[in-house]
């Protein structure tokens, strides 16, 4: 049985995005930023009580710390480029035994999907559960990816991960070495896996702003987005030409 008192969601975030600088503090509506939506959506999980903002020690990320304080959220400051170390040190400081990983460029992260991936982890004797595999062609839209893993697994990859891509993107050492880990992956949204509503480009920002205006329900669920897609598929053409996991693919070239 999963001990929810030692489970926490760590949301990595920083202002220094190369492709869309300061994206997490950009407004999606008149009042709320990208990071506001990530927090609001995640807070609707029925299984997560603790949310921690994991940012960097860079002065430009002071604004993120102020955001966390204003929203009464726990926060952690750590390594800028070694995000794996940031996760490990954060989980260690807050005594987490189970870590839910969500990234701050996913303002429409679905709390139902979050809970499904947590329950997947709880119901199987696994080291890692997710909805984002296979990494080359995930069976979920880009913008609702969730990962759950134990602290023991996090510590193992913290010790073993040597490649720059593994340190930057946290979990590649797990799914690139399936013989070392018990991995469970499942997604119910393969039919819309080519949709993209993460925030990485200005086109992404425009699409998500449009979706937020059109969808009245809160939290916004993937089923709501599917309904919009069914009725107005052309809306999603604005950012379909972008390569999925562009940041990870670029980081692979730095390994050598």
GROMACS .gro file of C-alpha atoms in nm:
model
  256
    1UNK     CA    1   0.000   0.000   0.000
    2UNK     CA    2   0.140   0.337  -0.102
    3UNK     CA    3   0.205   0.576   0.187
    4UNK     CA    4   0.064   0.905   0.061
    5UNK     CA    5   0.219   1.096   0.352
    6UNK     CA    6   0.564   1.039   0.201
    7UNK     CA    7   0.453   1.108  -0.158
    8UNK     CA    8   0.522   1.445  -0.315
    9UNK     CA    9   0.506   1.610  -0.653
   10UNK     CA   10   0.824   1.792  -0.753
   11UNK     CA   11   0.772   2.048  -1.028
   12UNK     CA   12   1.095   2.161  -1.192
   13UNK     CA   13   1.092   2.519  -1.315
   14UNK     CA   14   1.320   2.806  -1.406
   15UNK     CA   15   1.308   3.133  -1.597
   16UNK     CA   16   1.602   3.059  -1.827
   17UNK     CA   17   1.433   2.871  -2.111
   18UNK     CA   18   1.633   2.908  -2.433
   19UNK     CA   19   1.339   2.861  -2.670
   20UNK     CA   20   1.087   3.078  -2.481
   21UNK     CA   21   1.257   3.276  -2.201
   22UNK     CA   22   1.048   3.336  -1.890
   23UNK     CA   23   0.772   3.113  -2.023
   24UNK     CA   24   0.649   2.993  -1.683
   25UNK     CA   25   0.556   3.349  -1.584
   26UNK     CA   26   0.376   3.433  -1.907
   27UNK     CA   27   0.003   3.496  -1.868
   28UNK     CA   28  -0.243   3.243  -2.005
   29UNK     CA   29  -0.545   3.451  -1.912
   30UNK     CA   30  -0.598   3.790  -1.749
   31UNK     CA   31  -0.488   3.668  -1.407
   32UNK     CA   32  -0.296   3.342  -1.419
   33UNK     CA   33   0.046   3.244  -1.549
   34UNK     CA   34   0.165   2.915  -1.697
   35UNK     CA   35   0.299   2.814  -1.355
   36UNK     CA   36  -0.031   2.907  -1.188
   37UNK     CA   37  -0.211   2.665  -1.417
   38UNK     CA   38   0.043   2.388  -1.356
   39UNK     CA   39  -0.009   2.426  -0.981
   40UNK     CA   40  -0.388   2.457  -1.004
   41UNK     CA   41  -0.422   2.152  -1.226
   42UNK     CA   42  -0.184   1.942  -1.015
   43UNK     CA   43  -0.359   2.050  -0.695
   44UNK     CA   44  -0.673   1.877  -0.820
   45UNK     CA   45  -0.504   1.540  -0.787
   46UNK     CA   46  -0.680   1.334  -0.522
   47UNK     CA   47  -0.357   1.160  -0.424
   48UNK     CA   48  -0.110   1.448  -0.395
   49UNK     CA   49  -0.097   1.658  -0.078
   50UNK     CA   50   0.254   1.797  -0.113
   51UNK     CA   51   0.371   2.003  -0.410
   52UNK     CA   52   0.727   2.134  -0.418
   53UNK     CA   53   0.865   2.388  -0.663
   54UNK     CA   54   1.223   2.291  -0.756
   55UNK     CA   55   1.407   2.584  -0.910
   56UNK     CA   56   1.769   2.694  -0.940
   57UNK     CA   57   2.012   2.907  -0.741
   58UNK     CA   58   2.025   3.163  -1.023
   59UNK     CA   59   1.917   3.516  -0.925
   60UNK     CA   60   1.674   3.527  -1.218
   61UNK     CA   61   1.477   3.253  -1.043
   62UNK     CA   62   1.414   3.465  -0.733
   63UNK     CA   63   1.079   3.549  -0.893
   64UNK     CA   64   0.987   3.179  -0.881
   65UNK     CA   65   1.071   3.162  -0.511
   66UNK     CA   66   0.847   3.465  -0.451
   67UNK     CA   67   0.574   3.291  -0.649
   68UNK     CA   68   0.606   2.983  -0.427
   69UNK     CA   69   0.595   3.193  -0.111
   70UNK     CA   70   0.288   3.384  -0.230
   71UNK     CA   71   0.108   3.057  -0.299
   72UNK     CA   72   0.223   2.897   0.028
   73UNK     CA   73   0.413   2.627  -0.157
   74UNK     CA   74   0.728   2.450  -0.049
   75UNK     CA   75   1.027   2.523  -0.267
   76UNK     CA   76   1.381   2.405  -0.321
   77UNK     CA   77   1.676   2.568  -0.495
   78UNK     CA   78   1.946   2.359  -0.656
   79UNK     CA   79   2.167   2.290  -0.955
   80UNK     CA   80   2.072   2.468  -1.278
   81UNK     CA   81   2.187   2.215  -1.537
   82UNK     CA   82   2.203   1.897  -1.330
   83UNK     CA   83   1.828   1.865  -1.284
   84UNK     CA   84   1.865   1.506  -1.164
   85UNK     CA   85   2.073   1.631  -0.872
   86UNK     CA   86   1.810   1.898  -0.806
   87UNK     CA   87   1.540   1.630  -0.785
   88UNK     CA   88   1.749   1.405  -0.565
   89UNK     CA   89   1.848   1.676  -0.318
   90UNK     CA   90   1.492   1.810  -0.310
   91UNK     CA   91   1.338   1.467  -0.243
   92UNK     CA   92   1.600   1.403   0.024
   93UNK     CA   93   1.535   1.736   0.199
   94UNK     CA   94   1.159   1.677   0.210
   95UNK     CA   95   1.190   1.308   0.306
   96UNK     CA   96   0.991   1.184   0.007
   97UNK     CA   97   0.967   0.809  -0.054
   98UNK     CA   98   0.758   0.839  -0.372
   99UNK     CA   99   0.816   1.117  -0.624
  100UNK     CA  100   0.570   1.240  -0.884
  101UNK     CA  101   0.749   1.430  -1.160
  102UNK     CA  102   0.567   1.705  -1.347
  103UNK     CA  103   0.735   1.977  -1.552
  104UNK     CA  104   0.637   2.343  -1.547
  105UNK     CA  105   0.574   2.367  -1.921
  106UNK     CA  106   0.254   2.161  -1.891
  107UNK     CA  107  -0.023   2.403  -1.783
  108UNK     CA  108  -0.296   2.159  -1.885
  109UNK     CA  109  -0.150   1.865  -1.694
  110UNK     CA  110  -0.449   1.642  -1.619
  111UNK     CA  111  -0.509   1.554  -1.251
  112UNK     CA  112  -0.698   1.241  -1.355
  113UNK     CA  113  -0.396   1.123  -1.553
  114UNK     CA  114  -0.168   1.208  -1.260
  115UNK     CA  115  -0.377   0.990  -1.029
  116UNK     CA  116  -0.392   0.710  -1.286
  117UNK     CA  117  -0.011   0.700  -1.309
  118UNK     CA  118   0.021   0.708  -0.928
  119UNK     CA  119  -0.228   0.421  -0.899
  120UNK     CA  120  -0.036   0.233  -1.168
  121UNK     CA  121   0.276   0.269  -0.955
  122UNK     CA  122   0.092   0.165  -0.639
  123UNK     CA  123  -0.078  -0.141  -0.787
  124UNK     CA  124   0.236  -0.287  -0.945
  125UNK     CA  125   0.565  -0.374  -0.784
  126UNK     CA  126   0.759  -0.140  -1.008
  127UNK     CA  127   1.038   0.114  -0.987
  128UNK     CA  128   0.883   0.357  -1.232
  129UNK     CA  129   0.542   0.426  -1.384
  130UNK     CA  130   0.453   0.674  -1.656
  131UNK     CA  131   0.230   0.752  -1.952
  132UNK     CA  132   0.512   0.882  -2.178
  133UNK     CA  133   0.666   0.567  -2.324
  134UNK     CA  134   0.797   0.465  -2.569
  135UNK     CA  135   0.998   0.786  -2.562
  136UNK     CA  136   1.031   0.791  -2.943
  137UNK     CA  137   0.653   0.779  -2.993
  138UNK     CA  138   0.463   0.833  -2.666
  139UNK     CA  139   0.099   0.730  -2.656
  140UNK     CA  140  -0.019   1.054  -2.496
  141UNK     CA  141  -0.046   1.418  -2.605
  142UNK     CA  142   0.258   1.634  -2.541
  143UNK     CA  143   0.175   1.831  -2.228
  144UNK     CA  144   0.025   1.566  -1.998
  145UNK     CA  145   0.334   1.354  -1.925
  146UNK     CA  146   0.365   1.221  -1.570
  147UNK     CA  147   0.632   1.005  -1.406
  148UNK     CA  148   0.627   0.833  -1.067
  149UNK     CA  149   0.924   0.662  -0.904
  150UNK     CA  150   1.054   0.562  -0.564
  151UNK     CA  151   1.327   0.746  -0.378
  152UNK     CA  152   1.540   0.431  -0.405
  153UNK     CA  153   1.509   0.446  -0.783
  154UNK     CA  154   1.591   0.817  -0.782
  155UNK     CA  155   1.900   0.753  -0.571
  156UNK     CA  156   2.009   0.471  -0.802
  157UNK     CA  157   1.990   0.686  -1.116
  158UNK     CA  158   2.150   0.979  -0.931
  159UNK     CA  159   2.449   0.754  -0.863
  160UNK     CA  160   2.460   0.581  -1.203
  161UNK     CA  161   2.366   0.851  -1.455
  162UNK     CA  162   2.681   0.979  -1.625
  163UNK     CA  163   2.558   1.128  -1.954
  164UNK     CA  164   2.470   1.496  -1.973
  165UNK     CA  165   2.129   1.409  -2.119
  166UNK     CA  166   2.059   1.184  -1.820
  167UNK     CA  167   2.150   1.457  -1.570
  168UNK     CA  168   1.949   1.723  -1.753
  169UNK     CA  169   1.633   1.521  -1.822
  170UNK     CA  170   1.627   1.324  -1.495
  171UNK     CA  171   1.483   0.987  -1.596
  172UNK     CA  172   1.643   0.869  -1.927
  173UNK     CA  173   1.868   0.627  -1.738
  174UNK     CA  174   1.552   0.442  -1.633
  175UNK     CA  175   1.378   0.397  -1.967
  176UNK     CA  176   1.703   0.352  -2.159
  177UNK     CA  177   1.803   0.064  -1.930
  178UNK     CA  178   1.484  -0.143  -1.894
  179UNK     CA  179   1.685  -0.446  -1.783
  180UNK     CA  180   1.776  -0.261  -1.463
  181UNK     CA  181   1.429  -0.137  -1.369
  182UNK     CA  182   1.072  -0.258  -1.350
  183UNK     CA  183   0.881  -0.015  -1.571
  184UNK     CA  184   0.506   0.019  -1.620
  185UNK     CA  185   0.371   0.253  -1.889
  186UNK     CA  186   0.011   0.308  -1.988
  187UNK     CA  187  -0.190   0.575  -2.167
  188UNK     CA  188  -0.555   0.595  -2.268
  189UNK     CA  189  -0.504   0.870  -2.525
  190UNK     CA  190  -0.313   0.713  -2.813
  191UNK     CA  191  -0.567   0.854  -3.061
  192UNK     CA  192  -0.458   1.211  -2.981
  193UNK     CA  193  -0.090   1.141  -2.914
  194UNK     CA  194   0.015   1.379  -3.193
  195UNK     CA  195  -0.146   1.679  -3.023
  196UNK     CA  196   0.081   1.926  -2.849
  197UNK     CA  197  -0.015   2.160  -2.567
  198UNK     CA  198   0.306   2.191  -2.378
  199UNK     CA  199   0.464   2.539  -2.366
  200UNK     CA  200   0.792   2.563  -2.553
  201UNK     CA  201   0.724   2.807  -2.838
  202UNK     CA  202   0.508   3.116  -2.888
  203UNK     CA  203   0.270   2.907  -3.102
  204UNK     CA  204   0.220   2.672  -2.807
  205UNK     CA  205   0.134   2.969  -2.588
  206UNK     CA  206  -0.126   3.091  -2.838
  207UNK     CA  207  -0.289   2.748  -2.864
  208UNK     CA  208  -0.315   2.698  -2.488
  209UNK     CA  209  -0.459   3.048  -2.443
  210UNK     CA  210  -0.724   2.962  -2.701
  211UNK     CA  211  -0.806   2.630  -2.531
  212UNK     CA  212  -0.839   2.800  -2.193
  213UNK     CA  213  -1.086   3.051  -2.340
  214UNK     CA  214  -1.292   2.778  -2.501
  215UNK     CA  215  -1.301   2.534  -2.207
  216UNK     CA  216  -1.506   2.650  -1.908
  217UNK     CA  217  -1.449   2.347  -1.684
  218UNK     CA  218  -1.189   2.366  -1.409
  219UNK     CA  219  -0.975   2.169  -1.383
  220UNK     CA  220  -0.930   2.127  -1.757
  221UNK     CA  221  -0.920   1.758  -1.846
  222UNK     CA  222  -0.783   1.579  -2.148
  223UNK     CA  223  -1.139   1.480  -2.233
  224UNK     CA  224  -1.221   1.852  -2.265
  225UNK     CA  225  -0.932   1.901  -2.506
  226UNK     CA  226  -1.042   1.595  -2.704
  227UNK     CA  227  -1.387   1.748  -2.748
  228UNK     CA  228  -1.235   2.070  -2.883
  229UNK     CA  229  -1.018   1.866  -3.119
  230UNK     CA  230  -1.319   1.672  -3.243
  231UNK     CA  231  -1.509   1.992  -3.321
  232UNK     CA  232  -1.222   2.219  -3.430
  233UNK     CA  233  -0.924   2.007  -3.538
  234UNK     CA  234  -0.767   2.292  -3.737
  235UNK     CA  235  -0.694   2.477  -3.412
  236UNK     CA  236  -0.419   2.228  -3.338
  237UNK     CA  237  -0.237   2.280  -3.669
  238UNK     CA  238  -0.062   2.589  -3.530
  239UNK     CA  239   0.213   2.388  -3.357
  240UNK     CA  240   0.201   2.041  -3.509
  241UNK     CA  241   0.518   2.099  -3.710
  242UNK     CA  242   0.740   2.111  -3.402
  243UNK     CA  243   0.951   1.809  -3.311
  244UNK     CA  244   0.845   1.627  -2.997
  245UNK     CA  245   1.103   1.612  -2.716
  246UNK     CA  246   1.324   1.859  -2.903
  247UNK     CA  247   1.515   1.951  -2.587
  248UNK     CA  248   1.595   1.589  -2.504
  249UNK     CA  249   1.700   1.510  -2.860
  250UNK     CA  250   1.934   1.810  -2.863
  251UNK     CA  251   2.084   1.707  -2.531
  252UNK     CA  252   2.179   1.367  -2.677
  253UNK     CA  253   2.430   1.540  -2.904
  254UNK     CA  254   2.606   1.678  -2.594
  255UNK     CA  255   2.679   1.328  -2.464
  256UNK     CA  256   2.987   1.288  -2.679
   0.00000   0.00000   0.00000
